[in-house]
């Protein structure tokens, strides 16, 4: 096998393994949302406990990517891919952290008002769909799929605004706790979607070399 073929194989393996990290993050988000909607403390605790696995894989992949850069001195498209891989894996790790934050909110004592919970569940479904599409765009290096993610994120942002408006209307002794926790959960779900959009933008940048594709990342 030629040196170039070996290098390409290392890049392909890294891309696949970064997706494995994305899958772990996706599963953590799904678990945290299911725990929230079902008020399942055991499920929430499993999400919190499982974050160490995400962190460990992130560190291992980061070290591997830096080793490839140091050993191969890549240029142009290969360097863009490696720099994007580092950013994508960091966003997946942060996605896992947001899942933990949602799970910890489930463990807290606050009133799950039905409309609020329904809005959070809707946001959660949208964020999971975005994350799944971002993963596929990364794994396949699919420019069209990556380019569509921002439009779907706008739908989630609208849902987040609905949540904020609904929370402003809450009254009674349980309102402060509800608003505090629900707003935190909503914000974490919204950030999960933002991380998915950044993954998509990194795919676009990797394939096109256009730095303007990184709009969400540099905001």
Short mmCIF file of C-alpha atoms in Angstrom, two decimals:
data_model
loop_
_atom_site.label_atom_id
_atom_site.label_comp_id
_atom_site.label_asym_id
_atom_site.label_seq_id
_atom_site.Cartn_x
_atom_site.Cartn_y
_atom_site.Cartn_z
CA UNK A 1 0.00 0.00 0.00
CA UNK A 2 1.34 3.43 -0.97
CA UNK A 3 2.02 6.16 1.56
CA UNK A 4 -0.90 8.16 0.15
CA UNK A 5 -3.22 5.17 0.45
CA UNK A 6 -2.18 4.63 4.06
CA UNK A 7 -2.76 8.29 4.82
CA UNK A 8 -6.19 8.22 3.20
CA UNK A 9 -7.07 5.10 5.18
CA UNK A 10 -6.10 6.90 8.40
CA UNK A 11 -8.34 9.83 7.45
CA UNK A 12 -11.24 7.52 6.60
CA UNK A 13 -10.89 5.65 9.89
CA UNK A 14 -10.83 8.93 11.79
CA UNK A 15 -14.00 10.07 10.04
CA UNK A 16 -15.79 6.86 10.96
CA UNK A 17 -14.59 6.94 14.55
CA UNK A 18 -15.63 10.58 14.96
CA UNK A 19 -19.09 9.44 13.85
CA UNK A 20 -18.98 6.78 16.58
CA UNK A 21 -18.49 9.63 19.05
CA UNK A 22 -21.43 11.39 17.44
CA UNK A 23 -23.56 8.29 17.88
CA UNK A 24 -22.68 8.16 21.58
CA UNK A 25 -23.65 11.82 21.92
CA UNK A 26 -26.90 11.17 20.05
CA UNK A 27 -27.74 8.28 22.37
CA UNK A 28 -26.98 10.46 25.41
CA UNK A 29 -29.31 13.18 24.16
CA UNK A 30 -32.05 10.67 23.39
CA UNK A 31 -31.66 9.14 26.84
CA UNK A 32 -31.75 12.48 28.62
CA UNK A 33 -34.88 13.60 26.75
CA UNK A 34 -36.65 10.31 27.41
CA UNK A 35 -35.75 10.65 31.08
CA UNK A 36 -37.09 14.20 31.16
CA UNK A 37 -40.41 13.42 29.49
CA UNK A 38 -40.90 10.23 31.49
CA UNK A 39 -39.57 11.70 34.75
CA UNK A 40 -37.25 8.69 34.89
CA UNK A 41 -34.53 9.32 37.45
CA UNK A 42 -32.74 6.03 36.78
CA UNK A 43 -32.46 6.82 33.08
CA UNK A 44 -31.17 10.31 33.90
CA UNK A 45 -28.52 8.87 36.20
CA UNK A 46 -27.37 6.50 33.44
CA UNK A 47 -26.85 9.44 31.08
CA UNK A 48 -24.77 11.26 33.69
CA UNK A 49 -22.69 8.16 34.42
CA UNK A 50 -22.12 7.45 30.73
CA UNK A 51 -20.53 10.80 29.97
CA UNK A 52 -17.11 9.51 30.99
CA UNK A 53 -17.15 7.18 27.96
CA UNK A 54 -17.81 10.11 25.64
CA UNK A 55 -15.02 12.13 27.22
CA UNK A 56 -12.56 9.23 26.97
CA UNK A 57 -13.26 8.64 23.28
CA UNK A 58 -13.02 12.37 22.58
CA UNK A 59 -9.55 12.54 24.15
CA UNK A 60 -8.38 9.47 22.23
CA UNK A 61 -9.63 10.83 18.90
CA UNK A 62 -8.17 14.26 19.55
CA UNK A 63 -4.75 12.74 20.25
CA UNK A 64 -4.98 10.63 17.09
CA UNK A 65 -5.88 13.64 14.94
CA UNK A 66 -2.98 15.68 16.30
CA UNK A 67 -0.64 12.74 15.71
CA UNK A 68 -1.73 12.55 12.07
CA UNK A 69 -1.10 16.27 11.65
CA UNK A 70 2.35 16.00 13.24
CA UNK A 71 3.42 12.91 11.30
CA UNK A 72 1.99 13.68 7.88
CA UNK A 73 2.13 17.51 7.67
CA UNK A 74 -1.06 17.58 5.58
CA UNK A 75 -1.96 20.49 3.32
CA UNK A 76 -5.02 21.91 1.55
CA UNK A 77 -8.09 19.65 1.65
CA UNK A 78 -6.54 17.09 4.00
CA UNK A 79 -5.63 19.76 6.52
CA UNK A 80 -9.14 21.23 6.31
CA UNK A 81 -10.57 17.80 6.99
CA UNK A 82 -8.37 17.25 10.04
CA UNK A 83 -9.07 20.68 11.49
CA UNK A 84 -12.76 20.11 10.92
CA UNK A 85 -12.57 16.66 12.51
CA UNK A 86 -11.11 18.26 15.63
CA UNK A 87 -13.95 20.77 15.74
CA UNK A 88 -16.65 18.17 15.04
CA UNK A 89 -15.42 15.85 17.78
CA UNK A 90 -15.36 18.80 20.20
CA UNK A 91 -18.94 19.64 19.30
CA UNK A 92 -19.99 16.04 19.87
CA UNK A 93 -18.28 16.09 23.27
CA UNK A 94 -20.10 19.31 24.14
CA UNK A 95 -23.35 17.75 22.95
CA UNK A 96 -22.78 14.99 25.48
CA UNK A 97 -22.26 17.63 28.17
CA UNK A 98 -25.58 19.25 27.23
CA UNK A 99 -27.27 15.87 27.49
CA UNK A 100 -25.87 15.52 31.00
CA UNK A 101 -27.22 18.97 31.88
CA UNK A 102 -30.69 17.96 30.69
CA UNK A 103 -30.44 14.73 32.67
CA UNK A 104 -29.46 16.64 35.81
CA UNK A 105 -32.51 18.87 35.37
CA UNK A 106 -34.61 15.71 35.43
CA UNK A 107 -33.06 14.85 38.79
CA UNK A 108 -34.02 18.26 40.20
CA UNK A 109 -37.33 18.86 41.98
CA UNK A 110 -39.59 21.10 39.87
CA UNK A 111 -43.14 21.08 38.51
CA UNK A 112 -43.42 19.58 35.00
CA UNK A 113 -46.23 21.76 33.65
CA UNK A 114 -47.81 19.85 30.71
CA UNK A 115 -47.58 22.51 27.98
CA UNK A 116 -44.01 23.34 28.96
CA UNK A 117 -43.08 19.67 28.87
CA UNK A 118 -44.72 19.27 25.45
CA UNK A 119 -42.74 22.20 24.07
CA UNK A 120 -39.51 20.80 25.47
CA UNK A 121 -40.31 17.39 24.00
CA UNK A 122 -40.93 18.99 20.60
CA UNK A 123 -37.62 20.84 20.81
CA UNK A 124 -35.94 17.60 21.80
CA UNK A 125 -37.34 15.75 18.79
CA UNK A 126 -36.13 18.50 16.47
CA UNK A 127 -32.65 18.55 18.01
CA UNK A 128 -32.32 14.78 17.72
CA UNK A 129 -33.34 14.90 14.07
CA UNK A 130 -30.80 17.64 13.42
CA UNK A 131 -28.06 15.72 15.19
CA UNK A 132 -28.84 12.57 13.22
CA UNK A 133 -28.71 14.46 9.92
CA UNK A 134 -25.47 16.18 10.92
CA UNK A 135 -23.91 12.82 11.70
CA UNK A 136 -24.91 11.43 8.33
CA UNK A 137 -23.61 14.52 6.54
CA UNK A 138 -20.26 14.11 8.29
CA UNK A 139 -19.97 10.38 7.74
CA UNK A 140 -20.85 10.63 4.03
CA UNK A 141 -19.24 14.06 3.52
CA UNK A 142 -22.56 15.05 1.94
CA UNK A 143 -22.58 18.70 0.90
CA UNK A 144 -26.30 18.91 0.16
CA UNK A 145 -27.31 17.34 3.48
CA UNK A 146 -24.94 19.57 5.41
CA UNK A 147 -26.22 22.71 3.69
CA UNK A 148 -29.83 22.04 4.72
CA UNK A 149 -29.24 21.92 8.48
CA UNK A 150 -29.54 25.65 9.19
CA UNK A 151 -33.11 25.81 7.84
CA UNK A 152 -34.21 23.06 10.22
CA UNK A 153 -32.48 24.83 13.11
CA UNK A 154 -34.64 27.89 12.42
CA UNK A 155 -37.73 25.76 13.15
CA UNK A 156 -36.29 24.77 16.52
CA UNK A 157 -35.44 28.39 17.29
CA UNK A 158 -39.10 29.28 16.69
CA UNK A 159 -40.14 26.55 19.13
CA UNK A 160 -37.68 27.93 21.68
CA UNK A 161 -39.27 31.36 21.35
CA UNK A 162 -42.69 29.78 21.95
CA UNK A 163 -41.32 28.20 25.11
CA UNK A 164 -39.95 31.53 26.33
CA UNK A 165 -43.27 33.26 25.69
CA UNK A 166 -45.16 30.50 27.49
CA UNK A 167 -42.87 30.67 30.50
CA UNK A 168 -43.43 34.42 30.79
CA UNK A 169 -47.13 33.72 31.30
CA UNK A 170 -46.62 31.38 34.26
CA UNK A 171 -47.93 32.45 37.64
CA UNK A 172 -48.29 30.95 41.10
CA UNK A 173 -45.91 29.60 43.72
CA UNK A 174 -44.44 26.96 41.41
CA UNK A 175 -43.73 29.39 38.57
CA UNK A 176 -40.19 30.50 39.60
CA UNK A 177 -38.87 26.94 39.79
CA UNK A 178 -40.65 25.95 36.58
CA UNK A 179 -39.29 28.93 34.67
CA UNK A 180 -35.75 28.44 35.98
CA UNK A 181 -35.48 24.75 35.15
CA UNK A 182 -37.50 24.75 31.92
CA UNK A 183 -35.54 27.67 30.53
CA UNK A 184 -32.27 25.89 31.34
CA UNK A 185 -33.46 22.69 29.66
CA UNK A 186 -34.68 24.61 26.62
CA UNK A 187 -31.39 26.44 26.33
CA UNK A 188 -29.42 23.20 26.51
CA UNK A 189 -31.60 21.60 23.83
CA UNK A 190 -31.17 24.68 21.65
CA UNK A 191 -27.40 24.44 22.06
CA UNK A 192 -27.48 20.77 21.03
CA UNK A 193 -29.06 21.89 17.77
CA UNK A 194 -26.42 24.62 17.39
CA UNK A 195 -23.67 22.02 17.71
CA UNK A 196 -25.36 19.96 14.97
CA UNK A 197 -25.43 23.01 12.70
CA UNK A 198 -21.71 23.59 13.32
CA UNK A 199 -21.01 19.99 12.30
CA UNK A 200 -22.87 20.66 9.06
CA UNK A 201 -20.95 23.87 8.48
CA UNK A 202 -17.68 22.04 9.03
CA UNK A 203 -18.68 19.54 6.33
CA UNK A 204 -19.39 22.41 3.94
CA UNK A 205 -16.05 24.04 4.77
CA UNK A 206 -14.16 20.77 4.39
CA UNK A 207 -15.60 20.18 0.93
CA UNK A 208 -15.55 23.73 -0.42
CA UNK A 209 -12.81 25.54 1.48
CA UNK A 210 -15.16 28.50 1.90
CA UNK A 211 -14.58 30.07 5.36
CA UNK A 212 -17.92 31.91 5.15
CA UNK A 213 -19.53 28.51 5.74
CA UNK A 214 -18.46 28.76 9.40
CA UNK A 215 -21.02 31.44 10.32
CA UNK A 216 -22.52 29.61 13.33
CA UNK A 217 -19.09 28.67 14.65
CA UNK A 218 -17.76 32.24 14.77
CA UNK A 219 -20.89 33.89 16.21
#
